[in-house]
């Protein structure tokens, strides 16, 4: 039977065949489970997206990594956790309506032999466009219709509040409108959790507020092995690590963002816990190392 969803899926598969296949970015074993990162493409942002309102040293740090300061193009890496029973996707990417350089998740899943119907659970770090706008397709249908959906209660309440669009600031108005619209598709399907809760077996929510009011990271633990999905609590691989105490303009609450970032880096460096970052390079998977009073990101490959 041909449905609108089948038609869209066939179109996505054809696009993957015609273009370059989207590759698995990184992968690690965690006990008997597997964590992978899949590409949703990249964002295309102004060169001063990271450095605005920061000391001149921020520009020097970026240049020391051999990166351009004219344009910022961070990766978008979605974490996928498989334990033999559950196939859990953390966030859903940008979808077709945010940026032309992003929205490639379905192609990346297809390249790994997976379809939207294989996703059993979707767990959200937060509700910014590149993390939640991929929830619905061009026909206003859920892309992952068979999944159960999970989000922090505070994050949902913030974006569901009709006053948010009036108070968030002009630059983020479309964020508020877009999040609320997508939440309407989940109103009867959503499952809430709070910081410290076990969202799913082996997956615990960690409060990392600041980037958004209810942003969450997730500690995934299997036996003695663990990894932390940090979402956007750590948003870049250079300035954020060299100076986690600097407030980021991408955080809605800069001071709270600093507190969350320092907590994560201190803990992951001390415990040598694997980090999985949505906008970190090399597939976003690696480790945090303490370095001269600051930190550095060490990619897994």
PDB file of C-alpha atoms in Angstrom:
ATOM      1  CA  UNK A   1       0.000   0.000   0.000  1.00  0.00           C
ATOM      2  CA  UNK A   2       1.397   3.397  -0.977  1.00  0.00           C
ATOM      3  CA  UNK A   3       1.052   6.000   1.737  1.00  0.00           C
ATOM      4  CA  UNK A   4       2.484   9.477   2.037  1.00  0.00           C
ATOM      5  CA  UNK A   5       5.035   8.130   4.522  1.00  0.00           C
ATOM      6  CA  UNK A   6       6.075   5.302   2.172  1.00  0.00           C
ATOM      7  CA  UNK A   7       6.425   7.793  -0.651  1.00  0.00           C
ATOM      8  CA  UNK A   8       8.664  10.026   1.433  1.00  0.00           C
ATOM      9  CA  UNK A   9      10.765   7.058   2.582  1.00  0.00           C
ATOM     10  CA  UNK A  10      11.246   5.900  -1.021  1.00  0.00           C
ATOM     11  CA  UNK A  11      12.319   9.407  -1.985  1.00  0.00           C
ATOM     12  CA  UNK A  12      14.873   9.519   0.818  1.00  0.00           C
ATOM     13  CA  UNK A  13      16.261   6.121  -0.175  1.00  0.00           C
ATOM     14  CA  UNK A  14      16.584   7.216  -3.802  1.00  0.00           C
ATOM     15  CA  UNK A  15      18.409  10.373  -2.755  1.00  0.00           C
ATOM     16  CA  UNK A  16      20.847   8.272  -0.747  1.00  0.00           C
ATOM     17  CA  UNK A  17      21.537   6.089  -3.773  1.00  0.00           C
ATOM     18  CA  UNK A  18      22.054   9.033  -6.096  1.00  0.00           C
ATOM     19  CA  UNK A  19      24.295  10.994  -3.723  1.00  0.00           C
ATOM     20  CA  UNK A  20      27.193  10.052  -1.515  1.00  0.00           C
ATOM     21  CA  UNK A  21      26.077   7.669   1.259  1.00  0.00           C
ATOM     22  CA  UNK A  22      26.089   9.026   4.768  1.00  0.00           C
ATOM     23  CA  UNK A  23      28.595   7.099   6.834  1.00  0.00           C
ATOM     24  CA  UNK A  24      28.573   5.912  10.390  1.00  0.00           C
ATOM     25  CA  UNK A  25      30.679   8.566  12.091  1.00  0.00           C
ATOM     26  CA  UNK A  26      31.891   6.779  15.216  1.00  0.00           C
ATOM     27  CA  UNK A  27      31.017   3.742  17.280  1.00  0.00           C
ATOM     28  CA  UNK A  28      31.887   2.233  20.646  1.00  0.00           C
ATOM     29  CA  UNK A  29      30.924  -0.842  22.634  1.00  0.00           C
ATOM     30  CA  UNK A  30      29.460  -0.453  26.081  1.00  0.00           C
ATOM     31  CA  UNK A  31      29.247  -3.854  27.682  1.00  0.00           C
ATOM     32  CA  UNK A  32      26.934  -5.778  25.402  1.00  0.00           C
ATOM     33  CA  UNK A  33      25.478  -2.606  23.892  1.00  0.00           C
ATOM     34  CA  UNK A  34      26.612  -0.317  21.084  1.00  0.00           C
ATOM     35  CA  UNK A  35      26.607   3.479  20.813  1.00  0.00           C
ATOM     36  CA  UNK A  36      26.975   5.011  17.361  1.00  0.00           C
ATOM     37  CA  UNK A  37      26.867   8.530  16.003  1.00  0.00           C
ATOM     38  CA  UNK A  38      25.064   9.295  12.770  1.00  0.00           C
ATOM     39  CA  UNK A  39      25.336  12.469  10.735  1.00  0.00           C
ATOM     40  CA  UNK A  40      22.510  14.922  10.261  1.00  0.00           C
ATOM     41  CA  UNK A  41      24.841  17.119   8.204  1.00  0.00           C
ATOM     42  CA  UNK A  42      26.285  20.407   9.401  1.00  0.00           C
ATOM     43  CA  UNK A  43      25.121  23.867  10.378  1.00  0.00           C
ATOM     44  CA  UNK A  44      26.278  26.986   8.559  1.00  0.00           C
ATOM     45  CA  UNK A  45      26.715  29.832  11.024  1.00  0.00           C
ATOM     46  CA  UNK A  46      28.428  33.250  11.135  1.00  0.00           C
ATOM     47  CA  UNK A  47      32.127  33.187  11.936  1.00  0.00           C
ATOM     48  CA  UNK A  48      31.601  35.027  15.221  1.00  0.00           C
ATOM     49  CA  UNK A  49      28.923  32.620  16.454  1.00  0.00           C
ATOM     50  CA  UNK A  50      31.352  31.252  19.051  1.00  0.00           C
ATOM     51  CA  UNK A  51      33.495  34.324  19.666  1.00  0.00           C
ATOM     52  CA  UNK A  52      30.922  37.138  19.935  1.00  0.00           C
ATOM     53  CA  UNK A  53      31.303  39.093  23.194  1.00  0.00           C
ATOM     54  CA  UNK A  54      34.307  36.990  24.251  1.00  0.00           C
ATOM     55  CA  UNK A  55      37.928  38.166  24.712  1.00  0.00           C
ATOM     56  CA  UNK A  56      40.122  38.361  21.603  1.00  0.00           C
ATOM     57  CA  UNK A  57      41.836  35.208  22.819  1.00  0.00           C
ATOM     58  CA  UNK A  58      38.803  33.244  21.616  1.00  0.00           C
ATOM     59  CA  UNK A  59      39.669  34.081  17.991  1.00  0.00           C
ATOM     60  CA  UNK A  60      43.292  33.067  18.587  1.00  0.00           C
ATOM     61  CA  UNK A  61      42.180  29.730  20.034  1.00  0.00           C
ATOM     62  CA  UNK A  62      40.084  28.919  16.980  1.00  0.00           C
ATOM     63  CA  UNK A  63      42.932  29.878  14.641  1.00  0.00           C
ATOM     64  CA  UNK A  64      45.303  27.628  16.600  1.00  0.00           C
ATOM     65  CA  UNK A  65      43.130  24.692  15.520  1.00  0.00           C
ATOM     66  CA  UNK A  66      43.621  25.651  11.874  1.00  0.00           C
ATOM     67  CA  UNK A  67      39.984  26.637  11.525  1.00  0.00           C
ATOM     68  CA  UNK A  68      38.505  29.577   9.653  1.00  0.00           C
ATOM     69  CA  UNK A  69      36.984  32.427  11.613  1.00  0.00           C
ATOM     70  CA  UNK A  70      34.898  33.557   8.618  1.00  0.00           C
ATOM     71  CA  UNK A  71      32.297  30.822   8.896  1.00  0.00           C
ATOM     72  CA  UNK A  72      31.429  28.226  11.515  1.00  0.00           C
ATOM     73  CA  UNK A  73      30.189  24.826  10.280  1.00  0.00           C
ATOM     74  CA  UNK A  74      29.769  22.468  13.235  1.00  0.00           C
ATOM     75  CA  UNK A  75      28.866  18.833  12.722  1.00  0.00           C
ATOM     76  CA  UNK A  76      25.474  17.540  13.823  1.00  0.00           C
ATOM     77  CA  UNK A  77      25.995  14.108  15.380  1.00  0.00           C
ATOM     78  CA  UNK A  78      23.045  12.103  16.663  1.00  0.00           C
ATOM     79  CA  UNK A  79      23.707   9.346  19.184  1.00  0.00           C
ATOM     80  CA  UNK A  80      22.108   5.947  18.602  1.00  0.00           C
ATOM     81  CA  UNK A  81      22.085   3.362  21.410  1.00  0.00           C
ATOM     82  CA  UNK A  82      21.341  -0.316  20.744  1.00  0.00           C
ATOM     83  CA  UNK A  83      21.260  -2.964  23.469  1.00  0.00           C
ATOM     84  CA  UNK A  84      19.589  -5.800  21.576  1.00  0.00           C
ATOM     85  CA  UNK A  85      16.149  -4.833  22.826  1.00  0.00           C
ATOM     86  CA  UNK A  86      15.916  -1.054  22.492  1.00  0.00           C
ATOM     87  CA  UNK A  87      17.084   1.147  19.641  1.00  0.00           C
ATOM     88  CA  UNK A  88      17.267   4.612  21.181  1.00  0.00           C
ATOM     89  CA  UNK A  89      17.814   7.809  19.209  1.00  0.00           C
ATOM     90  CA  UNK A  90      18.900  10.916  21.103  1.00  0.00           C
ATOM     91  CA  UNK A  91      17.226  13.880  19.355  1.00  0.00           C
ATOM     92  CA  UNK A  92      15.888  13.779  15.797  1.00  0.00           C
ATOM     93  CA  UNK A  93      17.935  16.358  13.868  1.00  0.00           C
ATOM     94  CA  UNK A  94      16.829  19.326  11.810  1.00  0.00           C
ATOM     95  CA  UNK A  95      14.478  17.812   9.280  1.00  0.00           C
ATOM     96  CA  UNK A  96      13.868  19.614   5.971  1.00  0.00           C
ATOM     97  CA  UNK A  97      12.989  23.085   7.260  1.00  0.00           C
ATOM     98  CA  UNK A  98      15.969  24.469   9.177  1.00  0.00           C
ATOM     99  CA  UNK A  99      19.139  24.608   7.054  1.00  0.00           C
ATOM    100  CA  UNK A 100      19.938  23.102   3.637  1.00  0.00           C
ATOM    101  CA  UNK A 101      23.233  21.748   5.008  1.00  0.00           C
ATOM    102  CA  UNK A 102      21.427  19.689   7.656  1.00  0.00           C
ATOM    103  CA  UNK A 103      18.499  17.268   7.822  1.00  0.00           C
ATOM    104  CA  UNK A 104      20.323  14.147   6.602  1.00  0.00           C
ATOM    105  CA  UNK A 105      19.450  11.735   9.412  1.00  0.00           C
ATOM    106  CA  UNK A 106      17.165   9.451   7.415  1.00  0.00           C
ATOM    107  CA  UNK A 107      19.864   8.998   4.762  1.00  0.00           C
ATOM    108  CA  UNK A 108      22.376   8.148   7.494  1.00  0.00           C
ATOM    109  CA  UNK A 109      20.024   5.587   9.016  1.00  0.00           C
ATOM    110  CA  UNK A 110      19.373   4.097   5.594  1.00  0.00           C
ATOM    111  CA  UNK A 111      23.106   3.745   4.937  1.00  0.00           C
ATOM    112  CA  UNK A 112      23.304   1.615   8.097  1.00  0.00           C
ATOM    113  CA  UNK A 113      20.407  -0.602   7.041  1.00  0.00           C
ATOM    114  CA  UNK A 114      17.998   1.053   9.451  1.00  0.00           C
ATOM    115  CA  UNK A 115      14.658   2.709   8.850  1.00  0.00           C
ATOM    116  CA  UNK A 116      12.476   5.034  10.869  1.00  0.00           C
ATOM    117  CA  UNK A 117      10.427   2.054  12.026  1.00  0.00           C
ATOM    118  CA  UNK A 118      13.452   0.528  13.737  1.00  0.00           C
ATOM    119  CA  UNK A 119      13.644   3.342  16.311  1.00  0.00           C
ATOM    120  CA  UNK A 120      11.945   2.194  19.505  1.00  0.00           C
ATOM    121  CA  UNK A 121      12.603   5.303  21.650  1.00  0.00           C
ATOM    122  CA  UNK A 122      13.449   8.961  21.067  1.00  0.00           C
ATOM    123  CA  UNK A 123      15.024  10.845  23.967  1.00  0.00           C
ATOM    124  CA  UNK A 124      15.429  14.627  23.686  1.00  0.00           C
ATOM    125  CA  UNK A 125      18.281  16.670  25.143  1.00  0.00           C
ATOM    126  CA  UNK A 126      16.422  19.901  24.360  1.00  0.00           C
ATOM    127  CA  UNK A 127      14.120  21.503  21.821  1.00  0.00           C
ATOM    128  CA  UNK A 128      16.287  23.723  19.599  1.00  0.00           C
ATOM    129  CA  UNK A 129      15.622  23.395  15.848  1.00  0.00           C
ATOM    130  CA  UNK A 130      18.611  21.178  14.980  1.00  0.00           C
ATOM    131  CA  UNK A 131      17.522  18.716  17.678  1.00  0.00           C
ATOM    132  CA  UNK A 132      13.746  18.525  17.279  1.00  0.00           C
ATOM    133  CA  UNK A 133      12.577  19.910  13.942  1.00  0.00           C
ATOM    134  CA  UNK A 134      13.231  16.521  12.345  1.00  0.00           C
ATOM    135  CA  UNK A 135      10.274  15.165  14.307  1.00  0.00           C
ATOM    136  CA  UNK A 136       7.837  15.672  11.420  1.00  0.00           C
ATOM    137  CA  UNK A 137       8.150  15.283   7.663  1.00  0.00           C
ATOM    138  CA  UNK A 138       6.983  17.398   4.724  1.00  0.00           C
ATOM    139  CA  UNK A 139       3.488  15.944   5.104  1.00  0.00           C
ATOM    140  CA  UNK A 140       3.217  16.857   8.793  1.00  0.00           C
ATOM    141  CA  UNK A 141       3.476  13.250   9.907  1.00  0.00           C
ATOM    142  CA  UNK A 142       5.728  11.850  12.617  1.00  0.00           C
ATOM    143  CA  UNK A 143       8.956  10.563  11.085  1.00  0.00           C
ATOM    144  CA  UNK A 144       9.283   7.918  13.825  1.00  0.00           C
ATOM    145  CA  UNK A 145       5.652   6.862  14.280  1.00  0.00           C
ATOM    146  CA  UNK A 146       6.328   3.714  16.298  1.00  0.00           C
ATOM    147  CA  UNK A 147       8.750   5.224  18.827  1.00  0.00           C
ATOM    148  CA  UNK A 148       8.003   6.284  22.366  1.00  0.00           C
ATOM    149  CA  UNK A 149       9.113   9.851  23.149  1.00  0.00           C
ATOM    150  CA  UNK A 150      10.851  11.136  26.285  1.00  0.00           C
ATOM    151  CA  UNK A 151      11.758  14.661  27.392  1.00  0.00           C
ATOM    152  CA  UNK A 152      12.646  16.474  30.606  1.00  0.00           C
ATOM    153  CA  UNK A 153       9.576  17.937  32.262  1.00  0.00           C
ATOM    154  CA  UNK A 154      11.146  21.396  32.618  1.00  0.00           C
ATOM    155  CA  UNK A 155      12.128  21.557  28.941  1.00  0.00           C
ATOM    156  CA  UNK A 156       8.620  20.643  27.824  1.00  0.00           C
ATOM    157  CA  UNK A 157       6.994  23.144  30.173  1.00  0.00           C
ATOM    158  CA  UNK A 158       9.239  25.945  28.948  1.00  0.00           C
ATOM    159  CA  UNK A 159       8.514  25.516  25.239  1.00  0.00           C
ATOM    160  CA  UNK A 160       4.863  24.612  25.777  1.00  0.00           C
ATOM    161  CA  UNK A 161       4.271  27.835  27.724  1.00  0.00           C
ATOM    162  CA  UNK A 162       2.500  30.326  25.372  1.00  0.00           C
ATOM    163  CA  UNK A 163       4.479  33.199  26.941  1.00  0.00           C
ATOM    164  CA  UNK A 164       7.849  31.804  25.843  1.00  0.00           C
ATOM    165  CA  UNK A 165       7.501  33.178  22.320  1.00  0.00           C
ATOM    166  CA  UNK A 166       7.033  36.674  23.801  1.00  0.00           C
ATOM    167  CA  UNK A 167       9.935  36.517  26.243  1.00  0.00           C
ATOM    168  CA  UNK A 168      12.645  34.495  24.510  1.00  0.00           C
ATOM    169  CA  UNK A 169      13.952  37.406  22.422  1.00  0.00           C
ATOM    170  CA  UNK A 170      13.556  38.239  18.750  1.00  0.00           C
ATOM    171  CA  UNK A 171      16.522  36.148  17.576  1.00  0.00           C
ATOM    172  CA  UNK A 172      14.959  32.970  19.002  1.00  0.00           C
ATOM    173  CA  UNK A 173      11.285  33.591  18.240  1.00  0.00           C
ATOM    174  CA  UNK A 174      11.247  31.001  15.453  1.00  0.00           C
ATOM    175  CA  UNK A 175      12.797  28.500  17.885  1.00  0.00           C
ATOM    176  CA  UNK A 176       9.819  28.933  20.205  1.00  0.00           C
ATOM    177  CA  UNK A 177       7.229  28.731  17.427  1.00  0.00           C
ATOM    178  CA  UNK A 178       8.879  25.658  15.902  1.00  0.00           C
ATOM    179  CA  UNK A 179       9.232  23.815  19.203  1.00  0.00           C
ATOM    180  CA  UNK A 180       5.632  24.443  20.240  1.00  0.00           C
ATOM    181  CA  UNK A 181       4.335  23.294  16.858  1.00  0.00           C
ATOM    182  CA  UNK A 182       6.237  20.013  17.069  1.00  0.00           C
ATOM    183  CA  UNK A 183       5.263  19.448  20.677  1.00  0.00           C
ATOM    184  CA  UNK A 184       1.643  19.519  19.564  1.00  0.00           C
ATOM    185  CA  UNK A 185       2.307  16.279  17.653  1.00  0.00           C
ATOM    186  CA  UNK A 186       3.537  14.658  20.873  1.00  0.00           C
ATOM    187  CA  UNK A 187       0.962  15.933  23.346  1.00  0.00           C
ATOM    188  CA  UNK A 188      -0.640  12.500  23.796  1.00  0.00           C
ATOM    189  CA  UNK A 189       2.571  10.515  23.331  1.00  0.00           C
ATOM    190  CA  UNK A 190       5.209  12.179  25.477  1.00  0.00           C
ATOM    191  CA  UNK A 191       6.820  10.658  28.571  1.00  0.00           C
ATOM    192  CA  UNK A 192       8.357  13.009  31.144  1.00  0.00           C
ATOM    193  CA  UNK A 193      11.378  12.582  33.368  1.00  0.00           C
ATOM    194  CA  UNK A 194      13.331  14.680  35.848  1.00  0.00           C
ATOM    195  CA  UNK A 195      17.041  14.970  36.615  1.00  0.00           C
ATOM    196  CA  UNK A 196      18.364  11.770  38.175  1.00  0.00           C
ATOM    197  CA  UNK A 197      15.591   9.597  36.761  1.00  0.00           C
ATOM    198  CA  UNK A 198      16.363   6.417  34.869  1.00  0.00           C
ATOM    199  CA  UNK A 199      14.726   7.265  31.555  1.00  0.00           C
ATOM    200  CA  UNK A 200      15.256   3.781  30.139  1.00  0.00           C
ATOM    201  CA  UNK A 201      17.246   0.822  31.487  1.00  0.00           C
ATOM    202  CA  UNK A 202      20.866   1.963  31.783  1.00  0.00           C
ATOM    203  CA  UNK A 203      20.098   5.571  30.736  1.00  0.00           C
ATOM    204  CA  UNK A 204      19.930   8.253  33.448  1.00  0.00           C
ATOM    205  CA  UNK A 205      19.086  11.950  33.035  1.00  0.00           C
ATOM    206  CA  UNK A 206      21.694  14.500  34.173  1.00  0.00           C
ATOM    207  CA  UNK A 207      20.661  18.137  34.665  1.00  0.00           C
ATOM    208  CA  UNK A 208      22.713  20.394  32.369  1.00  0.00           C
ATOM    209  CA  UNK A 209      20.507  23.474  32.224  1.00  0.00           C
ATOM    210  CA  UNK A 210      21.683  26.719  30.673  1.00  0.00           C
ATOM    211  CA  UNK A 211      21.803  26.162  26.939  1.00  0.00           C
ATOM    212  CA  UNK A 212      18.049  25.908  27.361  1.00  0.00           C
ATOM    213  CA  UNK A 213      16.152  26.073  30.663  1.00  0.00           C
ATOM    214  CA  UNK A 214      15.594  22.305  30.774  1.00  0.00           C
ATOM    215  CA  UNK A 215      18.562  20.926  28.832  1.00  0.00           C
ATOM    216  CA  UNK A 216      19.526  17.378  29.843  1.00  0.00           C
ATOM    217  CA  UNK A 217      22.552  15.155  29.301  1.00  0.00           C
ATOM    218  CA  UNK A 218      22.354  11.382  29.644  1.00  0.00           C
ATOM    219  CA  UNK A 219      24.681   8.973  31.384  1.00  0.00           C
ATOM    220  CA  UNK A 220      24.580   5.593  29.682  1.00  0.00           C
ATOM    221  CA  UNK A 221      25.993   2.841  31.860  1.00  0.00           C
ATOM    222  CA  UNK A 222      26.453  -0.863  31.231  1.00  0.00           C
ATOM    223  CA  UNK A 223      28.339  -2.605  34.003  1.00  0.00           C
ATOM    224  CA  UNK A 224      31.562  -0.712  34.709  1.00  0.00           C
ATOM    225  CA  UNK A 225      31.512   1.114  31.357  1.00  0.00           C
ATOM    226  CA  UNK A 226      29.799   4.443  30.785  1.00  0.00           C
ATOM    227  CA  UNK A 227      29.380   7.299  28.337  1.00  0.00           C
ATOM    228  CA  UNK A 228      27.755  10.731  28.516  1.00  0.00           C
ATOM    229  CA  UNK A 229      25.561  12.139  25.756  1.00  0.00           C
ATOM    230  CA  UNK A 230      25.993  15.880  26.365  1.00  0.00           C
ATOM    231  CA  UNK A 231      23.828  17.436  23.648  1.00  0.00           C
ATOM    232  CA  UNK A 232      24.709  21.134  23.411  1.00  0.00           C
ATOM    233  CA  UNK A 233      25.895  21.543  27.018  1.00  0.00           C
ATOM    234  CA  UNK A 234      29.391  21.541  25.458  1.00  0.00           C
ATOM    235  CA  UNK A 235      28.939  23.239  22.128  1.00  0.00           C
ATOM    236  CA  UNK A 236      32.378  23.363  20.495  1.00  0.00           C
ATOM    237  CA  UNK A 237      35.737  21.546  20.723  1.00  0.00           C
ATOM    238  CA  UNK A 238      38.025  24.523  21.301  1.00  0.00           C
ATOM    239  CA  UNK A 239      36.882  27.636  23.173  1.00  0.00           C
ATOM    240  CA  UNK A 240      34.488  25.713  25.437  1.00  0.00           C
ATOM    241  CA  UNK A 241      37.306  23.402  26.548  1.00  0.00           C
ATOM    242  CA  UNK A 242      40.037  26.032  26.904  1.00  0.00           C
ATOM    243  CA  UNK A 243      37.752  28.386  28.841  1.00  0.00           C
ATOM    244  CA  UNK A 244      34.647  26.598  30.161  1.00  0.00           C
ATOM    245  CA  UNK A 245      34.177  29.564  32.508  1.00  0.00           C
ATOM    246  CA  UNK A 246      33.403  31.918  29.601  1.00  0.00           C
ATOM    247  CA  UNK A 247      29.705  32.462  29.026  1.00  0.00           C
ATOM    248  CA  UNK A 248      28.514  31.397  25.594  1.00  0.00           C
ATOM    249  CA  UNK A 249      26.164  33.541  23.540  1.00  0.00           C
ATOM    250  CA  UNK A 250      24.460  30.369  22.322  1.00  0.00           C
ATOM    251  CA  UNK A 251      23.271  29.589  25.861  1.00  0.00           C
ATOM    252  CA  UNK A 252      19.974  31.113  26.954  1.00  0.00           C
ATOM    253  CA  UNK A 253      21.329  31.368  30.490  1.00  0.00           C
ATOM    254  CA  UNK A 254      25.064  31.978  30.207  1.00  0.00           C
ATOM    255  CA  UNK A 255      25.916  31.632  33.888  1.00  0.00           C
ATOM    256  CA  UNK A 256      23.975  28.380  34.238  1.00  0.00           C
ATOM    257  CA  UNK A 257      25.586  27.115  31.037  1.00  0.00           C
ATOM    258  CA  UNK A 258      29.041  27.688  32.569  1.00  0.00           C
ATOM    259  CA  UNK A 259      28.055  25.759  35.694  1.00  0.00           C
ATOM    260  CA  UNK A 260      26.802  22.794  33.658  1.00  0.00           C
ATOM    261  CA  UNK A 261      29.815  22.797  31.327  1.00  0.00           C
ATOM    262  CA  UNK A 262      32.353  22.850  34.161  1.00  0.00           C
ATOM    263  CA  UNK A 263      30.520  20.089  36.015  1.00  0.00           C
ATOM    264  CA  UNK A 264      30.507  17.843  32.946  1.00  0.00           C
ATOM    265  CA  UNK A 265      34.144  18.416  32.044  1.00  0.00           C
ATOM    266  CA  UNK A 266      35.365  17.912  35.582  1.00  0.00           C
ATOM    267  CA  UNK A 267      33.436  14.698  35.961  1.00  0.00           C
ATOM    268  CA  UNK A 268      34.325  13.220  32.575  1.00  0.00           C
ATOM    269  CA  UNK A 269      38.008  14.055  32.931  1.00  0.00           C
ATOM    270  CA  UNK A 270      38.127  12.584  36.437  1.00  0.00           C
ATOM    271  CA  UNK A 271      36.231   9.420  35.544  1.00  0.00           C
ATOM    272  CA  UNK A 272      37.611   9.102  32.000  1.00  0.00           C
ATOM    273  CA  UNK A 273      34.063   8.680  30.804  1.00  0.00           C
ATOM    274  CA  UNK A 274      33.455   8.743  27.058  1.00  0.00           C
ATOM    275  CA  UNK A 275      31.768  11.900  25.770  1.00  0.00           C
ATOM    276  CA  UNK A 276      29.314  12.091  22.878  1.00  0.00           C
ATOM    277  CA  UNK A 277      28.731  15.684  21.762  1.00  0.00           C
ATOM    278  CA  UNK A 278      26.217  16.814  19.186  1.00  0.00           C
ATOM    279  CA  UNK A 279      28.515  19.477  17.717  1.00  0.00           C
ATOM    280  CA  UNK A 280      31.938  18.007  18.484  1.00  0.00           C
ATOM    281  CA  UNK A 281      34.154  16.943  15.555  1.00  0.00           C
ATOM    282  CA  UNK A 282      35.105  13.478  14.323  1.00  0.00           C
ATOM    283  CA  UNK A 283      31.634  12.126  14.912  1.00  0.00           C
ATOM    284  CA  UNK A 284      31.423  13.772  18.322  1.00  0.00           C
ATOM    285  CA  UNK A 285      32.817  10.826  20.258  1.00  0.00           C
ATOM    286  CA  UNK A 286      35.931  11.002  22.434  1.00  0.00           C
ATOM    287  CA  UNK A 287      37.242  11.857  25.892  1.00  0.00           C
ATOM    288  CA  UNK A 288      37.910  14.931  28.011  1.00  0.00           C
ATOM    289  CA  UNK A 289      41.431  15.464  29.337  1.00  0.00           C
ATOM    290  CA  UNK A 290      42.544  17.997  31.924  1.00  0.00           C
ATOM    291  CA  UNK A 291      45.200  20.341  30.500  1.00  0.00           C
ATOM    292  CA  UNK A 292      46.982  23.242  32.221  1.00  0.00           C
ATOM    293  CA  UNK A 293      44.034  24.235  34.349  1.00  0.00           C
ATOM    294  CA  UNK A 294      41.595  23.759  31.486  1.00  0.00           C
ATOM    295  CA  UNK A 295      40.561  20.830  29.291  1.00  0.00           C
ATOM    296  CA  UNK A 296      40.868  19.421  25.811  1.00  0.00           C
ATOM    297  CA  UNK A 297      38.703  17.202  23.645  1.00  0.00           C
ATOM    298  CA  UNK A 298      40.390  14.028  22.389  1.00  0.00           C
ATOM    299  CA  UNK A 299      38.412  12.418  19.545  1.00  0.00           C
ATOM    300  CA  UNK A 300      38.086   8.653  19.644  1.00  0.00           C
ATOM    301  CA  UNK A 301      39.649   8.339  16.188  1.00  0.00           C
TER     302      UNK A 301
END
